[in-house]
Amino acid sequence: MVTLIRTNYHLLPVINRFGIRLGFKDKTIEEICDQHKISSDFFLAIVNTFHNEDYFPEEELLSFSPHLIVRYLKRTHQYYINYILPKMESLLEQLNNDCSPNCKELKIIDAFYKRYKDELLNHINDEETRVFPYVVELINNPRSMDPNFTITEFEKEHSNVEIQLEDLKNLIIKYIEPVYDENICNEFLITLFRFEADIKDHARIEDAILVPLAIAIEDKYRG
Amino acid sequence: MKHKIYIVHRAEIIRKGIFSILKKRFNFEIIQLEKVDDLSGLEVLSDFKILFFLETDALKDVSAFYKIRNTNIVRIVGLSSDNSLQPIGIYDDVCPVYTSGSRMIRKVADFFENENEAVLEHEGEELSTREKEVLKLVALGNSNKIIADKLFISVHTVISHRKNITEKLGIKSISGLTVYAIINQVIDTENINPEDLI
């Protein structure tokens, strides 16, 4: 486990989502998973999806419990809502407060950020109220699945949130006026970059694990 | 006199290829279209210098091209997929699709010769006047259809402009483009609260 974190420290929030915290001693991944009653196959699938863009756990896929995946994804959402978004907001606020009276650009970027945040929260809410319950129901009760909904519909909706995040980043890098506190701005931008990477990995877990799992069941029972 | 280049070819890869080669050298409005039928609004153009790259196999109705020659300076280059290099019909010139980029550039430069101000000295990211007009209307919340009507161009041309704008700026979402337009004063925000637009 120590080697894992040393290899890629971006996995820190990921292991936290499993309830795993530092102080590993010399325990192996297997031992720590056992201790936390986590399926080590599932843990490794998530970690690998994060670590390696091309990783796709095809063979084990159907053996994962959708409850596990959904629980994990919801924890990630909580991490965004409770930690990342407030952090970005507070940095943006500091940036605005620090700027001399007429910082038109920053105010507009702030407005854009708020718009992005609304869309992200909508997207998260949509997943938690429609998509996740649909998948759980699909597993528990495949014969009575909702005929008006398919998992592939939701896959398409990912893109918009990602595009806006990228725009936010580009707008700041390219068009901000140079009257700002550079340290705060850098930290804001670094947080954005990190968040962008994390949210892409998050989307990939949905696309590489949750969606194929649901499609497999849909195909089997819809015939 | 304003300049325009149209690239009309059914293969996306050819359109995009020619486009990206020409865009690096020329600061003209370059429009990519899939078929000749998409070329609407030509009749309202006057006093333009226009270069067409047309796929030779795809052309049936040529009347529009005769008309446009009355009020504009026009050159039509056929893009042929075989070796037929003899210009026939409405074509002034024929050029194989597999020609080199430098030959393509020379063809364009020859036509627009002595119009040096339009030739890019270096790779610029600045939007053209027409692109700024389109961006402004996008930022104010207009649909492609409405923008087409307001600027007397076809919806395809609007889409083509929007693609170019996005490529030049690296900004894709509508709200992102609005932010750019406000920051760079493409839209006049004296009478509107800019935050309402986003």
Short mmCIF file of C-alpha atoms in Angstrom, two decimals:
data_model
loop_
_atom_site.label_atom_id
_atom_site.label_comp_id
_atom_site.label_asym_id
_atom_site.label_seq_id
_atom_site.Cartn_x
_atom_site.Cartn_y
_atom_site.Cartn_z
CA MET A 1 0.00 0.00 0.00
CA VAL A 2 2.88 2.34 0.75
CA THR A 3 4.31 1.73 -2.72
CA LEU A 4 0.95 2.49 -4.27
CA ILE A 5 0.73 5.96 -2.72
CA ARG A 6 4.39 6.69 -3.36
CA THR A 7 3.87 5.83 -7.00
CA ASN A 8 0.86 8.09 -7.42
CA TYR A 9 -0.05 10.46 -4.62
CA HIS A 10 -3.16 11.54 -6.51
CA LEU A 11 -4.66 8.29 -5.24
CA LEU A 12 -4.84 9.70 -1.70
CA PRO A 13 -8.41 11.02 -1.95
CA VAL A 14 -9.34 7.82 -3.80
CA ILE A 15 -8.30 5.53 -0.97
CA ASN A 16 -10.05 7.87 1.48
CA ARG A 17 -13.27 7.25 -0.38
CA PHE A 18 -12.93 3.62 0.67
CA GLY A 19 -12.51 4.69 4.27
CA ILE A 20 -8.79 3.87 4.16
CA ARG A 21 -6.51 6.34 5.94
CA LEU A 22 -2.78 6.74 6.34
CA GLY A 23 -0.66 4.77 8.77
CA PHE A 24 -0.38 1.66 6.61
CA LYS A 25 2.74 0.29 8.31
CA ASP A 26 3.95 -2.53 6.08
CA LYS A 27 0.56 -3.96 5.28
CA THR A 28 -0.19 -5.11 1.75
CA ILE A 29 -3.16 -3.88 -0.25
CA GLU A 30 -4.83 -7.23 0.35
CA GLU A 31 -4.41 -6.98 4.11
CA ILE A 32 -5.71 -3.45 4.29
CA CYS A 33 -8.72 -4.30 2.13
CA ASP A 34 -9.50 -7.27 4.37
CA GLN A 35 -9.23 -5.07 7.41
CA HIS A 36 -11.77 -2.61 5.95
CA LYS A 37 -13.95 -5.39 4.51
CA ILE A 38 -13.45 -4.18 0.96
CA SER A 39 -13.26 -6.45 -2.06
CA SER A 40 -9.63 -6.15 -3.08
CA ASP A 41 -10.53 -6.89 -6.72
CA PHE A 42 -12.88 -3.94 -6.73
CA PHE A 43 -10.36 -1.72 -4.96
CA LEU A 44 -7.72 -2.60 -7.53
CA ALA A 45 -10.10 -2.01 -10.42
CA ILE A 46 -10.86 1.51 -9.17
CA VAL A 47 -7.24 2.32 -8.41
CA ASN A 48 -6.13 1.07 -11.80
CA THR A 49 -8.84 2.99 -13.63
CA PHE A 50 -7.50 6.09 -11.93
CA HIS A 51 -3.90 5.33 -12.49
CA ASN A 52 -3.97 4.10 -16.05
CA GLU A 53 -6.19 5.66 -18.68
CA ASP A 54 -6.36 2.55 -20.81
CA TYR A 55 -7.24 0.18 -18.03
CA PHE A 56 -10.54 -1.57 -18.53
CA PRO A 57 -11.49 -4.35 -16.11
CA GLU A 58 -13.47 -6.36 -18.63
CA GLU A 59 -13.10 -9.79 -17.11
CA GLU A 60 -13.99 -8.97 -13.53
CA LEU A 61 -16.61 -6.48 -14.53
CA LEU A 62 -19.73 -8.50 -13.84
CA SER A 63 -18.47 -9.72 -10.52
CA PHE A 64 -18.60 -6.27 -8.93
CA SER A 65 -21.57 -5.37 -6.85
CA PRO A 66 -23.31 -2.28 -8.23
CA HIS A 67 -23.91 -1.22 -4.65
CA LEU A 68 -20.17 -0.97 -4.15
CA ILE A 69 -19.71 1.08 -7.29
CA VAL A 70 -22.60 3.38 -6.52
CA ARG A 71 -21.42 3.88 -2.96
CA TYR A 72 -17.96 4.72 -4.21
CA LEU A 73 -19.27 7.17 -6.83
CA LYS A 74 -21.48 8.88 -4.29
CA ARG A 75 -18.52 9.34 -1.97
CA THR A 76 -16.66 10.97 -4.83
CA HIS A 77 -19.57 13.34 -5.34
CA GLN A 78 -19.49 14.19 -1.64
CA TYR A 79 -15.79 14.91 -1.92
CA TYR A 80 -16.46 17.35 -4.77
CA ILE A 81 -19.35 19.03 -3.02
CA ASN A 82 -17.86 19.21 0.48
CA TYR A 83 -14.25 19.83 -0.31
CA ILE A 84 -13.30 20.77 -3.88
CA LEU A 85 -16.11 23.21 -4.70
CA PRO A 86 -15.83 25.15 -1.41
CA LYS A 87 -12.05 25.26 -1.88
CA MET A 88 -12.38 26.68 -5.40
CA GLU A 89 -14.98 29.16 -4.24
CA SER A 90 -12.90 30.42 -1.37
CA LEU A 91 -9.88 30.85 -3.64
CA LEU A 92 -11.99 32.67 -6.20
CA GLU A 93 -13.38 34.89 -3.47
CA GLN A 94 -9.90 35.71 -2.20
CA LEU A 95 -8.85 36.50 -5.73
CA ASN A 96 -11.79 38.86 -6.15
CA ASN A 97 -11.30 40.54 -2.77
CA ASP A 98 -7.66 41.08 -3.46
CA CYS A 99 -8.21 42.75 -6.77
CA SER A 100 -8.28 46.54 -7.04
CA PRO A 101 -11.80 48.02 -7.28
CA ASN A 102 -12.55 47.43 -10.94
CA CYS A 103 -11.85 43.81 -11.74
CA LYS A 104 -14.35 43.23 -14.44
CA GLU A 105 -12.72 40.05 -15.76
CA LEU A 106 -12.68 38.34 -12.41
CA LYS A 107 -16.31 39.20 -11.74
CA ILE A 108 -17.31 37.68 -15.04
CA ILE A 109 -15.19 34.62 -14.47
CA ASP A 110 -16.87 34.32 -11.10
CA ALA A 111 -20.27 34.44 -12.81
CA PHE A 112 -19.11 31.76 -15.23
CA TYR A 113 -17.89 29.62 -12.36
CA LYS A 114 -21.28 29.86 -10.65
CA ARG A 115 -22.97 28.78 -13.83
CA TYR A 116 -20.58 25.84 -14.11
CA LYS A 117 -21.19 24.90 -10.51
CA ASP A 118 -24.96 24.88 -11.03
CA GLU A 119 -24.59 22.56 -13.99
CA LEU A 120 -22.25 20.27 -12.12
CA LEU A 121 -24.60 20.06 -9.15
CA ASN A 122 -27.51 19.36 -11.49
CA HIS A 123 -25.52 16.64 -13.15
CA ILE A 124 -24.59 15.07 -9.82
CA ASN A 125 -28.16 15.33 -8.61
CA ASP A 126 -29.39 13.71 -11.80
CA GLU A 127 -27.02 10.80 -11.33
CA GLU A 128 -27.98 10.29 -7.72
CA THR A 129 -31.73 10.56 -8.18
CA ARG A 130 -32.17 8.90 -11.58
CA VAL A 131 -29.15 6.98 -12.77
CA PHE A 132 -27.87 5.27 -9.65
CA PRO A 133 -31.31 4.15 -8.42
CA TYR A 134 -31.99 2.85 -11.94
CA VAL A 135 -28.82 0.75 -11.91
CA VAL A 136 -29.47 -0.59 -8.41
CA GLU A 137 -33.04 -1.48 -9.38
CA LEU A 138 -31.73 -3.09 -12.55
CA ILE A 139 -29.58 -5.44 -10.53
CA ASN A 140 -32.14 -6.19 -7.84
CA ASN A 141 -35.08 -6.52 -10.13
CA PRO A 142 -33.99 -6.90 -13.74
CA ARG A 143 -37.36 -8.05 -15.00
CA SER A 144 -39.18 -4.87 -14.05
CA MET A 145 -36.74 -2.38 -15.52
CA ASP A 146 -37.99 0.99 -16.69
CA PRO A 147 -38.47 0.62 -20.45
CA ASN A 148 -38.21 4.37 -21.04
CA PHE A 149 -34.70 4.73 -19.79
CA THR A 150 -31.40 3.29 -20.91
CA ILE A 151 -28.02 3.77 -19.38
CA THR A 152 -26.53 4.94 -22.66
CA GLU A 153 -28.67 8.07 -22.59
CA PHE A 154 -26.93 9.27 -19.51
CA GLU A 155 -23.49 8.56 -20.86
CA LYS A 156 -23.92 11.35 -23.39
CA GLU A 157 -24.56 13.98 -20.77
CA HIS A 158 -21.09 13.83 -19.31
CA SER A 159 -19.45 16.00 -21.88
CA ASN A 160 -21.00 19.39 -21.17
CA VAL A 161 -19.73 19.62 -17.62
CA GLU A 162 -16.23 18.76 -18.79
CA ILE A 163 -16.28 21.32 -21.59
CA GLN A 164 -17.21 24.14 -19.24
CA LEU A 165 -14.48 23.20 -16.81
CA GLU A 166 -11.94 23.30 -19.60
CA ASP A 167 -13.26 26.66 -20.78
CA LEU A 168 -12.95 28.04 -17.27
CA LYS A 169 -9.31 26.98 -17.21
CA ASN A 170 -8.55 28.42 -20.65
CA LEU A 171 -10.29 31.71 -19.92
CA ILE A 172 -8.15 32.23 -16.86
CA ILE A 173 -4.92 31.23 -18.54
CA LYS A 174 -5.49 33.24 -21.69
CA TYR A 175 -7.59 36.27 -20.89
CA ILE A 176 -7.18 37.35 -17.30
CA GLU A 177 -5.85 40.89 -16.74
CA PRO A 178 -2.55 40.88 -14.88
CA VAL A 179 -3.86 42.62 -11.77
CA TYR A 180 -4.33 39.69 -9.45
CA ASP A 181 -2.59 37.93 -6.63
CA GLU A 182 -0.46 35.42 -8.44
CA ASN A 183 -0.11 32.90 -5.64
CA ILE A 184 -3.83 32.65 -5.08
CA CYS A 185 -4.47 32.53 -8.80
CA ASN A 186 -1.91 29.76 -9.26
CA GLU A 187 -3.45 27.78 -6.49
CA PHE A 188 -6.88 28.24 -7.97
CA LEU A 189 -5.63 27.09 -11.34
CA ILE A 190 -3.78 24.10 -9.90
CA THR A 191 -6.95 23.12 -8.05
CA LEU A 192 -8.82 23.37 -11.34
CA PHE A 193 -6.29 21.17 -13.13
CA ARG A 194 -6.41 18.58 -10.37
CA PHE A 195 -10.17 18.65 -10.26
CA GLU A 196 -10.36 18.28 -14.02
CA ALA A 197 -8.17 15.18 -13.89
CA ASP A 198 -10.15 13.74 -10.99
CA ILE A 199 -13.50 14.31 -12.62
CA LYS A 200 -12.28 12.74 -15.85
CA ASP A 201 -11.21 9.65 -13.92
CA HIS A 202 -14.53 9.67 -12.13
CA ALA A 203 -16.35 9.76 -15.46
CA ARG A 204 -14.14 6.96 -16.71
CA ILE A 205 -15.11 4.75 -13.77
CA GLU A 206 -18.73 5.34 -14.67
CA ASP A 207 -18.05 4.64 -18.33
CA ALA A 208 -15.69 1.69 -17.83
CA ILE A 209 -17.44 -0.05 -14.94
CA LEU A 210 -20.95 1.16 -14.16
CA VAL A 211 -22.26 1.66 -17.69
CA PRO A 212 -21.00 -1.65 -19.18
CA LEU A 213 -22.35 -3.48 -16.16
CA ALA A 214 -25.78 -1.95 -16.67
CA ILE A 215 -25.69 -2.53 -20.44
CA ALA A 216 -24.90 -6.19 -19.86
CA ILE A 217 -28.01 -6.59 -17.71
CA GLU A 218 -30.19 -4.51 -20.03
CA ASP A 219 -29.15 -6.67 -22.98
CA LYS A 220 -29.73 -9.87 -21.12
CA TYR A 221 -33.28 -9.08 -20.04
CA ARG A 222 -34.57 -6.83 -22.75
CA GLY A 223 -33.69 -9.34 -25.39
CA MET B 1 -12.57 44.12 -51.38
CA LYS B 2 -13.31 41.29 -48.98
CA HIS B 3 -12.04 37.77 -49.50
CA LYS B 4 -13.60 34.39 -49.04
CA ILE B 5 -12.60 30.81 -49.69
CA TYR B 6 -15.10 27.99 -49.93
CA ILE B 7 -14.02 24.36 -49.66
CA VAL B 8 -16.75 22.04 -50.87
CA HIS B 9 -16.05 18.35 -50.58
CA ARG B 10 -18.02 15.42 -49.23
CA ALA B 11 -15.02 13.95 -47.40
CA GLU B 12 -14.50 15.60 -44.03
CA ILE B 13 -10.84 14.69 -43.95
CA ILE B 14 -10.17 16.50 -47.20
CA ARG B 15 -12.11 19.60 -46.17
CA LYS B 16 -10.40 19.77 -42.83
CA GLY B 17 -7.00 19.07 -44.32
CA ILE B 18 -7.20 21.84 -46.90
CA PHE B 19 -8.72 24.13 -44.30
CA SER B 20 -5.95 23.64 -41.78
CA ILE B 21 -3.25 24.16 -44.41
CA LEU B 22 -4.82 27.38 -45.71
CA LYS B 23 -5.78 28.75 -42.30
CA LYS B 24 -2.16 28.84 -41.25
CA ARG B 25 -1.22 31.11 -44.12
CA PHE B 26 -4.24 33.24 -44.95
CA ASN B 27 -6.41 35.47 -42.91
CA PHE B 28 -9.47 35.01 -45.13
CA GLU B 29 -12.82 33.73 -44.20
CA ILE B 30 -12.61 30.02 -45.06
CA ILE B 31 -15.83 28.07 -45.17
CA GLN B 32 -16.11 24.30 -45.30
CA LEU B 33 -19.17 22.71 -46.84
CA GLU B 34 -20.13 19.15 -47.48
CA LYS B 35 -22.03 19.62 -50.72
CA VAL B 36 -22.83 22.28 -53.30
CA ASP B 37 -26.44 22.38 -52.10
CA ASP B 38 -25.24 23.85 -48.82
CA LEU B 39 -23.94 26.90 -50.67
CA SER B 40 -26.92 29.11 -49.98
CA GLY B 41 -26.86 32.88 -49.84
CA LEU B 42 -24.36 33.24 -52.68
CA GLU B 43 -26.72 35.49 -54.63
CA VAL B 44 -26.50 38.28 -52.06
CA LEU B 45 -22.70 38.48 -52.23
CA SER B 46 -21.25 41.35 -54.18
CA ASP B 47 -17.87 42.96 -54.39
CA PHE B 48 -16.12 39.93 -52.96
CA LYS B 49 -13.09 38.12 -54.17
CA ILE B 50 -14.01 34.47 -53.83
CA LEU B 51 -12.06 31.30 -54.39
CA PHE B 52 -13.95 28.03 -54.58
CA PHE B 53 -12.47 24.60 -54.17
CA LEU B 54 -15.16 22.32 -55.54
CA GLU B 55 -15.16 18.56 -55.70
CA THR B 56 -15.42 17.89 -59.43
CA ASP B 57 -17.66 14.83 -59.25
CA ALA B 58 -20.31 16.47 -57.12
CA LEU B 59 -21.38 19.39 -59.30
CA LYS B 60 -24.72 19.30 -61.10
CA ASP B 61 -26.42 22.68 -61.00
CA VAL B 62 -23.95 25.36 -61.99
CA SER B 63 -26.28 28.33 -62.56
CA ALA B 64 -25.48 29.92 -59.18
CA PHE B 65 -21.82 30.11 -60.15
CA TYR B 66 -22.56 31.98 -63.36
CA LYS B 67 -24.61 34.55 -61.49
CA ILE B 68 -22.06 35.14 -58.78
CA ARG B 69 -19.43 35.99 -61.36
CA ASN B 70 -21.39 39.09 -62.38
CA THR B 71 -20.92 40.92 -59.10
CA ASN B 72 -17.76 39.33 -57.67
CA ILE B 73 -14.32 38.27 -58.71
CA VAL B 74 -14.48 34.50 -58.68
CA ARG B 75 -12.11 31.65 -59.31
CA ILE B 76 -13.28 28.07 -59.21
CA VAL B 77 -10.75 25.33 -58.68
CA GLY B 78 -11.97 21.78 -59.19
CA LEU B 79 -10.74 19.17 -56.73
CA SER B 80 -10.42 16.00 -58.76
CA SER B 81 -9.92 12.56 -57.37
CA ASP B 82 -8.45 11.17 -60.60
CA ASN B 83 -5.90 12.48 -63.03
CA SER B 84 -8.21 14.66 -65.11
CA LEU B 85 -6.34 17.92 -64.97
CA GLN B 86 -8.09 19.66 -67.85
CA PRO B 87 -10.41 22.39 -66.63
CA ILE B 88 -13.82 22.00 -68.22
CA GLY B 89 -17.19 23.65 -67.68
CA ILE B 90 -17.21 26.27 -64.99
CA TYR B 91 -13.78 25.43 -63.61
CA ASP B 92 -10.91 27.85 -64.08
CA ASP B 93 -8.43 25.32 -62.89
CA VAL B 94 -8.28 21.75 -61.66
CA CYS B 95 -6.18 20.40 -58.87
CA PRO B 96 -5.88 16.81 -57.65
CA VAL B 97 -7.01 16.25 -54.05
CA TYR B 98 -3.67 14.63 -53.31
CA THR B 99 -1.67 17.69 -54.29
CA SER B 100 0.92 19.11 -51.92
CA GLY B 101 0.09 21.76 -49.36
CA SER B 102 2.57 24.19 -50.83
CA ARG B 103 0.96 23.95 -54.29
CA MET B 104 -2.43 24.57 -52.73
CA ILE B 105 -1.09 27.63 -50.96
CA ARG B 106 0.45 28.90 -54.19
CA LYS B 107 -2.87 28.58 -55.99
CA VAL B 108 -4.56 30.67 -53.33
CA ALA B 109 -1.76 33.22 -53.12
CA ASP B 110 -1.72 33.64 -56.91
CA PHE B 111 -5.39 34.47 -56.98
CA PHE B 112 -5.22 36.96 -54.14
CA GLU B 113 -1.93 38.46 -55.31
CA ASN B 114 -1.16 42.06 -54.41
CA GLU B 115 -3.53 41.78 -51.53
CA ASN B 116 -0.77 41.29 -49.06
CA GLU B 117 -2.61 42.65 -46.10
CA ALA B 118 -4.79 39.59 -46.16
CA VAL B 119 -1.90 37.16 -46.05
CA LEU B 120 -0.85 36.21 -42.57
CA GLU B 121 2.68 37.07 -41.67
CA HIS B 122 2.53 34.83 -38.66
CA GLU B 123 0.00 32.55 -37.14
CA GLY B 124 -2.58 34.83 -35.58
CA GLU B 125 -5.34 33.93 -33.19
CA GLU B 126 -7.25 37.13 -33.67
CA LEU B 127 -10.84 36.74 -34.82
CA SER B 128 -11.88 38.15 -38.19
CA THR B 129 -14.51 40.88 -38.33
CA ARG B 130 -17.13 38.41 -39.47
CA GLU B 131 -16.21 35.98 -36.72
CA LYS B 132 -16.59 38.76 -34.17
CA GLU B 133 -20.06 39.48 -35.54
CA VAL B 134 -21.01 35.83 -35.19
CA LEU B 135 -19.50 35.62 -31.71
CA LYS B 136 -21.41 38.69 -30.62
CA LEU B 137 -24.71 37.17 -31.70
CA VAL B 138 -23.82 33.85 -30.05
CA ALA B 139 -23.01 35.65 -26.80
CA LEU B 140 -26.33 37.48 -26.91
CA GLY B 141 -28.06 34.11 -26.98
CA ASN B 142 -29.08 33.80 -30.64
CA SER B 143 -29.56 30.46 -32.35
CA ASN B 144 -27.65 29.50 -35.50
CA LYS B 145 -30.79 30.07 -37.55
CA ILE B 146 -31.32 33.60 -36.25
CA ILE B 147 -27.65 34.45 -36.70
CA ALA B 148 -27.84 33.21 -40.29
CA ASP B 149 -30.85 35.41 -40.96
CA LYS B 150 -29.34 38.48 -39.36
CA LEU B 151 -26.06 38.24 -41.24
CA PHE B 152 -27.56 37.04 -44.54
CA ILE B 153 -25.53 33.84 -44.56
CA SER B 154 -26.51 30.19 -44.48
CA VAL B 155 -26.77 28.14 -41.30
CA HIS B 156 -23.86 26.03 -42.55
CA THR B 157 -21.70 29.11 -42.80
CA VAL B 158 -22.65 30.07 -39.25
CA ILE B 159 -21.68 26.61 -38.03
CA SER B 160 -18.41 26.86 -39.91
CA HIS B 161 -17.66 30.23 -38.30
CA ARG B 162 -18.48 28.86 -34.88
CA LYS B 163 -16.08 25.98 -35.44
CA ASN B 164 -13.32 28.39 -36.42
CA ILE B 165 -14.00 30.64 -33.44
CA THR B 166 -13.84 27.69 -31.05
CA GLU B 167 -10.62 26.47 -32.65
CA LYS B 168 -8.97 29.87 -32.47
CA LEU B 169 -9.98 30.61 -28.90
CA GLY B 170 -9.91 27.14 -27.40
CA ILE B 171 -13.31 27.80 -25.82
CA LYS B 172 -16.23 25.52 -26.58
CA SER B 173 -19.23 26.22 -24.37
CA ILE B 174 -21.66 29.03 -25.15
CA SER B 175 -21.24 30.57 -21.72
CA GLY B 176 -17.45 30.39 -22.12
CA LEU B 177 -17.68 32.23 -25.44
CA THR B 178 -19.90 34.82 -23.79
CA VAL B 179 -17.26 35.41 -21.14
CA TYR B 180 -14.65 35.88 -23.85
CA ALA B 181 -16.92 38.30 -25.71
CA ILE B 182 -17.47 40.39 -22.58
CA ILE B 183 -13.82 40.46 -21.53
CA ASN B 184 -12.66 41.40 -25.01
CA GLN B 185 -15.42 43.95 -25.55
CA VAL B 186 -16.89 42.18 -28.52
CA ILE B 187 -20.24 43.03 -27.01
CA ASP B 188 -21.12 46.38 -25.62
CA THR B 189 -21.94 45.90 -21.96
CA GLU B 190 -22.85 49.46 -21.15
CA ASN B 191 -26.57 48.89 -21.16
CA ILE B 192 -26.64 45.28 -20.04
CA ASN B 193 -25.43 43.60 -16.91
CA PRO B 194 -22.79 41.20 -18.28
CA GLU B 195 -23.48 38.67 -15.56
CA ASP B 196 -27.03 38.25 -16.85
CA LEU B 197 -25.67 36.96 -20.14
CA ILE B 198 -23.65 34.11 -18.71
#
